[in-house]
Amino acid sequence: MITPEKPELAEVLEVKQETSDTKTFTVRFENPKRQKKFFFVPGKFMMVTIFGFGEIPLSISSSPYKTGFMSFTVVNVGNVTNAMHSLKKGDQLGLRGPFGNGFPMQRFRKKNILFVCGGCGIAPLRSAIYAVREKKEEFGKVELMFGCKNPQSILFSQEMDQWGKQGISVQTTVDKPSPKWAGNIGVVTSLFKNSVLSPENTVALLCGPPVMIHFALIELRKKGFKDRQMFASLERMMQCGVGYCSHCNIGNRYACIDGPIFNAAELKELPVKEE
Amino acid sequence: MKLASKKAKVGFFSLSCCEGCVLAVLDLEEKLLQAFKQIEIVESRLLMEKVKPSALRLDIAFVEGSVVSKHDLNKLQYIREKSDFLVALGACATIAGIPGIRNALPPGLKEKIKRQAIKPIKEKVFPLTAFVKVDYLLQGCSINEQEFLDFLNKFLHGAKPRLQEVPVCFECKLRENACLLLKGEACLGPVTYAGCDALCPSQNVQCIGCRGFTNDANFESLDALFKEIGLSRKERYNLFTYFNQLPEQLKHLKGDR
Amino acid sequence: MNYVLSKEDLAPFLAQLSKRFQVIVPAKNDSGIVTFQEFSGQEVCLETERLSSPKKFFRPAKEKIFSFAKKKEGYEVKPVFDKTKRVIFGIRPCDTHALQALDELFIRYYGLDQFYSSRRKNTLLIALQCTKACENGFCQSMGTSQAVGADIVFTERGDEFFVRPETEAGRAILDRKLFKQTGDAEPSSKISCKVSLETHNLAENIYRGFESPVWKQEAERCLSCTSCTQVCPTCYCYTTDDEFEFGSGSKSSRFRFLDSCQLKRFTTVAGNHMFRASRSSRLRQFVLHKFSYYQENHGMQLCVGCGRCISVCPTKISLVEIANSIQKQVLEGAK
Amino acid sequence: MHKTGCFSIKEITKVEGHANLNVELEDGVVKKCELEIYEGQRFFEEMVIGRHFSQIPLIVSRICGLCNVSHLNTAMEAVEKAFSVPVSGQTTILREIATNGEFIKSHALHLFFLALPDYLGRESVLDFNKEEHKYVHQGLDLKKAGTDIVRLLGGRIYQTISIRPGGFTLIPDRKKIDKLLPLLEKHRKTAVDAVKLFASFESQLPFERKTDYLGLVREDYSLVDGKLKFLSGKEIEEEDLLKHVEEFVAPYSNARQTRFEKKAFRVGSLARVNLNRDALEPAAKDLIKELGLRFPNDKIVHNNTCQAIENLHLFDRTIRLLTGLKTEKEPVKKIIPKEATGIGVTEAPRGTLYHHYNFDEKGFVKKANIIVPTNQNNNTIEQDLKEFIPTLLDLPQEKANREIEKLSRAYDPCISCATNFLKVKWKKS
Ligand SMILES: Cc1cc2nc3c(=O)[nH]c(=O)nc-3n(C[C@H](O)[C@H](O)[C@H](O)COP(=O)(O)OP(=O)(O)OC[C@H]3O[C@@H](n4cnc5c(N)ncnc54)[C@H](O)[C@@H]3O)c2cc1C
Ligand code: SF4
Ligand code: SF4
Ligand code: SF4
């Protein structure tokens, strides 16, 4: 019997320490057939079980074109993430998914792309960045604007150097600089002035804390972005991933099945900021 | 925080209190013996004469009682320093509880107490959280043994237990009790943290708030309700300050005693 | 063919059933309220007033859904189904509608929730029509005053029940010695509710009142005690958590806990960010979920008009009053 | 041990609460022997002032985890007497049963977990060897019997819930009682063994000192009411206790002490058995005879034996009371306050307990006075030690300390209780 709540076994292939509180886990389903059939769109997420500790939603941060595995980039914030951080190569975990709508990548063809993210919000965007990089010819110019607390917490800095070499314009900013920091200081919106993309032919993909998304949307609108050109990935409390538990309810929509990606026009319709 | 194979070193400490919480732990009896397979009690004045030499560092310290004197404070700081994880046990330790009634005594009585005290005491009684970082709270007067066991079990497996932040009414409804408020009796259930399985309302007794006020309490509304039920100002003051300090929102209840 | 059963024969009938089923009946508990409990000869309570629903047999407060065991080859994941053969006697029409609403979500909507459907499949429902209105019910407004989806429908008639079997399974458990055939027409079970709700265009009108000041006014009284969501027969929101078995090395289980949207914790994510931090937004979520969101997503109301949330609220907040006054505002505003 | 000099025992362990003992010796004579109770003072008598009478029993029951039912009973008696509310016969019986449960639990805990290690020469129960491990289980069995009784009636073991002024908010149903009875029958045997075990320790602590004893006396050894009586013969009315018993404060301690006609006296199990020996249940009496024990007795070691004897007695009595009990639902009596004074006296596991309140016309407390058993025993312990310490001079200090602790522990002192009250009548010089 298959139930949508049943975790399937997967194994950890690799663990990489990214920053002091963040690790990237590369995993694959134990059942090779299942792994083979597995595909996803960037922005989708999985429900990940650490047996005995619980289950949490995690965005897939690896390339959708790499089919032998998937990866998660996880910040240690609580019970389950803490337990996950003690996993080693070869350990087992449970997976369900993928869930959510993901970014509508086909609709971005021929367009410039602006990625805006804060902190761990880069996880789902990384997957989209890989997708864009893989099919470079299909897209226009690509810019990535990334805001972090401090230089030590910048994720994927090595990869970003590579992306830079591959023609993606990468810009980072921090709230609290270290003495050695030579880059931009301030919130991520303070980078927008550097963007060379003309709003008409660009889509913006956003992921990060609620405040960041709120202000980024305002600033982008000022720059001339239309609501249909901006896509944000929302974080909500989730327990099931399939619209049963109702934790991620926003108005009549569910972040887990109708989202987590919403365009700004949809966000306007929804009571996102209920307070 | 993986403990896995090694036995966890555990200490039980009592500051000023009735020691009912540690006794409640002892009442787990067989289950405690079973837990002993995974833990080693290295310090407990109630149980043993000498502190084990291995007690220099503790994996987990359970501290009951509140801080009423410098002696208590020193002891608490010493415990905090040597323990990886500190759990406050019971109302005295988590919210100052019954001893905290002293804090609201009128100045005359307070003076009297000060004069009477032989050993130095603090002007006010404080829960542990007022002085040191507390990693987990086990609420209640006395604590709920099952909750203790669940916590210990989670801890020994290396999990980070979370506080369940729900009011007593939540559990009261699950036990399908007739609501006391609806019967016209005062009850602190709506503003008190659950975890006790709604013990008091299930025995037809009002909740007296021994597990502390929730972070989401609507005191004004409940106070208005109590007034409607017919409680005098003094009675309402009495009830709200049974185990807890009078919340800001209810300052108007304060008056001469 | 329909039947009659004398009220005296109810207990023998239930006793008979309890040989093959776990029989659940409404009866008074220690604190004097009518709850659904296992039948063991106690007096069956036929009062209409009823603060608890049979929800707990379909959406229990705590439900084990998986057991995890670490084996040499890896984890073994076993779903745990409740397959108890159960008969629930005395379920009221509103509660049968509540089950329809839950069926829609857990059986027909996304996929099949096996845990719920296993309970559903193994349970026979004997509905008891209401012949007297209850204190706060408004089933007439909601169109839920007639039982649906039950296996047998009982209607009180003097000192007997008029019995109408609805399904084969229902018919099969009727004992021919106790149940007498009858050709009578079914007695009327029309009641007149004391409470009524304007339902014309309800979902839309009330959503249009999203910013209405009524929410705030009412929420000032709300204690966030969660009683309303706990007693509601359709409130299904849940949380999952894993627990290790005590004393065992690595055996653990996954549990589902009934949760409540009236709690701050319900929407709190990492960083202590709450999406519905204010009481008014949480109260609004409750009412809109019932009257508006479910209608838009599933084409049916999630509220079945049982009135329990009104009866149980210590501060007498009534979703009917809220909905009526908001609709009035909205319609007046539109004029 | 030096004939002259000072020593202290810091943090006497395995007692409930915190205490030091400071001793000064001069040429083999004890010059000073002070039981310094440094547990933070808790001022319950002041804290209840201005509180509604309905809260009093529940506040004061927090004085002590071990004997909360006793504090509860005593305070309830005071409240009910003050407002002239007679409780029903059923309530009286149920309260007595709950008290019995608490005694069994408290005695079992002290005997097997705190005192027994002394007599077996172990540091703590955690150090018992394989052979001795059975005692842990015996202790747990007895304790379980006690806790099950308390839980059945009070809804929780510590800080019980349903025992309230005016009656019980939840009356246990017969089914639950019937479930409990076999358990009591089963563990009764352990109670018999315990008496034999502790009677055999006489030689371990042969110290003996003639003194007076105080306790409640009734023809059937009830713990919740009776007449206050001294072994020396004096009978006193509850109201008059304070006229005969003088309270004073030792300047070195956070707890009060008491004297009767300028002399120290003992309370507790030994006192109760000395006073009520003829009122014990037949089985307990027979066992005393079989073991050749004689009462009245002045050996403090027998305070422990008497705890065990009381336990056996209470098992039999509780079984008898429960077997015949027909529980009926009855509402808690409504209490209408008036300006009044109420006094409650009961026996707590460690001895006589006394609560006294003055209420105003709305039922709020104006004044309170509470005397707990350990306060009464403290003076006696010091007196005992003054005689006892000189007999230990040949022992090395560490061994002597152990003997001293052994003797203090035999009293089963409860320091949490003792420090709740403090009245200073001494002047700083
Ligand atoms: C669609 C989606 C994608 C996500 N992707 C990532 C990712 O790629 N990397 C990453 O590090 N994190 C991601 N998160 C956040 C991650 O799910 C939470 O950090 C995690 O659930 C915390 O669990 P915990 O047991 O460790 O923390 P807890 O001990 O439960 O508590 C820590 C905090 O996390 C919140 N929280 C607990 N459970 C959830 C939950 N199920 N959903 C949301 N918040 C919760 C709690 O309210 C609390 O504030 C994502 C969340 C969503 C909804
Ligand atoms: S009795 Fe008290 S705890 Fe229970 S629902 Fe009513 S108010 Fe809440
Ligand atoms: S029952 Fe009433 S007070 Fe309680 S949460 Fe619901 S609406 Fe608020
Ligand atoms: S919302 Fe209220 S009236 Fe509607 S089904 Fe739920 S409890 Fe009944």
Short mmCIF file of N, CA and C and ligand atoms in Angstrom, two decimals, chain B residues 168-169 172-173 178-181 187 189-190 201 207, chain C residues 227 314, ligand 2:
data_model
loop_
_atom_site.label_atom_id
_atom_site.label_comp_id
_atom_site.label_asym_id
_atom_site.label_seq_id
_atom_site.Cartn_x
_atom_site.Cartn_y
_atom_site.Cartn_z
N VAL B 168 -4.09 24.86 28.82
CA VAL B 168 -4.69 23.70 29.50
C VAL B 168 -6.02 23.31 28.85
N CYS B 169 -6.78 24.31 28.38
CA CYS B 169 -8.08 24.01 27.77
C CYS B 169 -7.94 23.00 26.62
N CYS B 172 -7.88 19.82 28.19
CA CYS B 172 -9.13 19.67 28.93
C CYS B 172 -10.23 19.21 27.97
N LYS B 173 -10.24 19.79 26.79
CA LYS B 173 -11.23 19.43 25.79
C LYS B 173 -11.00 17.99 25.31
N ALA B 178 -16.50 18.77 31.37
CA ALA B 178 -17.41 19.91 31.32
C ALA B 178 -16.62 21.13 31.76
N CYS B 179 -16.69 22.19 30.97
CA CYS B 179 -15.86 23.36 31.25
C CYS B 179 -16.34 24.09 32.50
N LEU B 180 -15.40 24.36 33.38
CA LEU B 180 -15.75 25.02 34.64
C LEU B 180 -16.21 26.44 34.41
N LEU B 181 -15.56 27.13 33.47
CA LEU B 181 -15.95 28.50 33.19
C LEU B 181 -17.42 28.57 32.76
N CYS B 187 -11.46 29.56 36.37
CA CYS B 187 -10.46 28.57 36.00
C CYS B 187 -9.36 29.28 35.22
N GLY B 189 -7.30 27.80 33.25
CA GLY B 189 -6.92 26.97 32.10
C GLY B 189 -6.57 27.73 30.84
N PRO B 190 -7.35 28.72 30.44
CA PRO B 190 -7.08 29.38 29.16
C PRO B 190 -5.75 30.12 29.10
N PRO B 201 -8.80 20.32 36.16
CA PRO B 201 -10.17 20.36 35.67
C PRO B 201 -10.79 18.96 35.54
N CYS B 207 -8.20 25.15 37.43
CA CYS B 207 -6.76 25.23 37.16
C CYS B 207 -6.24 26.44 37.91
N SER C 227 -10.66 25.82 22.45
CA SER C 227 -11.81 24.95 22.69
C SER C 227 -12.65 24.78 21.43
N PRO C 314 -15.95 30.02 26.14
CA PRO C 314 -16.17 30.64 27.44
C PRO C 314 -16.55 32.11 27.31
S1 SF4 E 2 -12.37 23.81 32.60
FE1 SF4 E 2 -10.71 25.29 32.55
S2 SF4 E 2 -9.10 24.25 31.43
FE2 SF4 E 2 -11.00 23.16 30.98
S3 SF4 E 2 -11.80 24.10 29.08
FE3 SF4 E 2 -12.75 25.15 30.79
S4 SF4 E 2 -11.46 26.93 31.17
FE4 SF4 E 2 -10.27 25.49 29.93
#
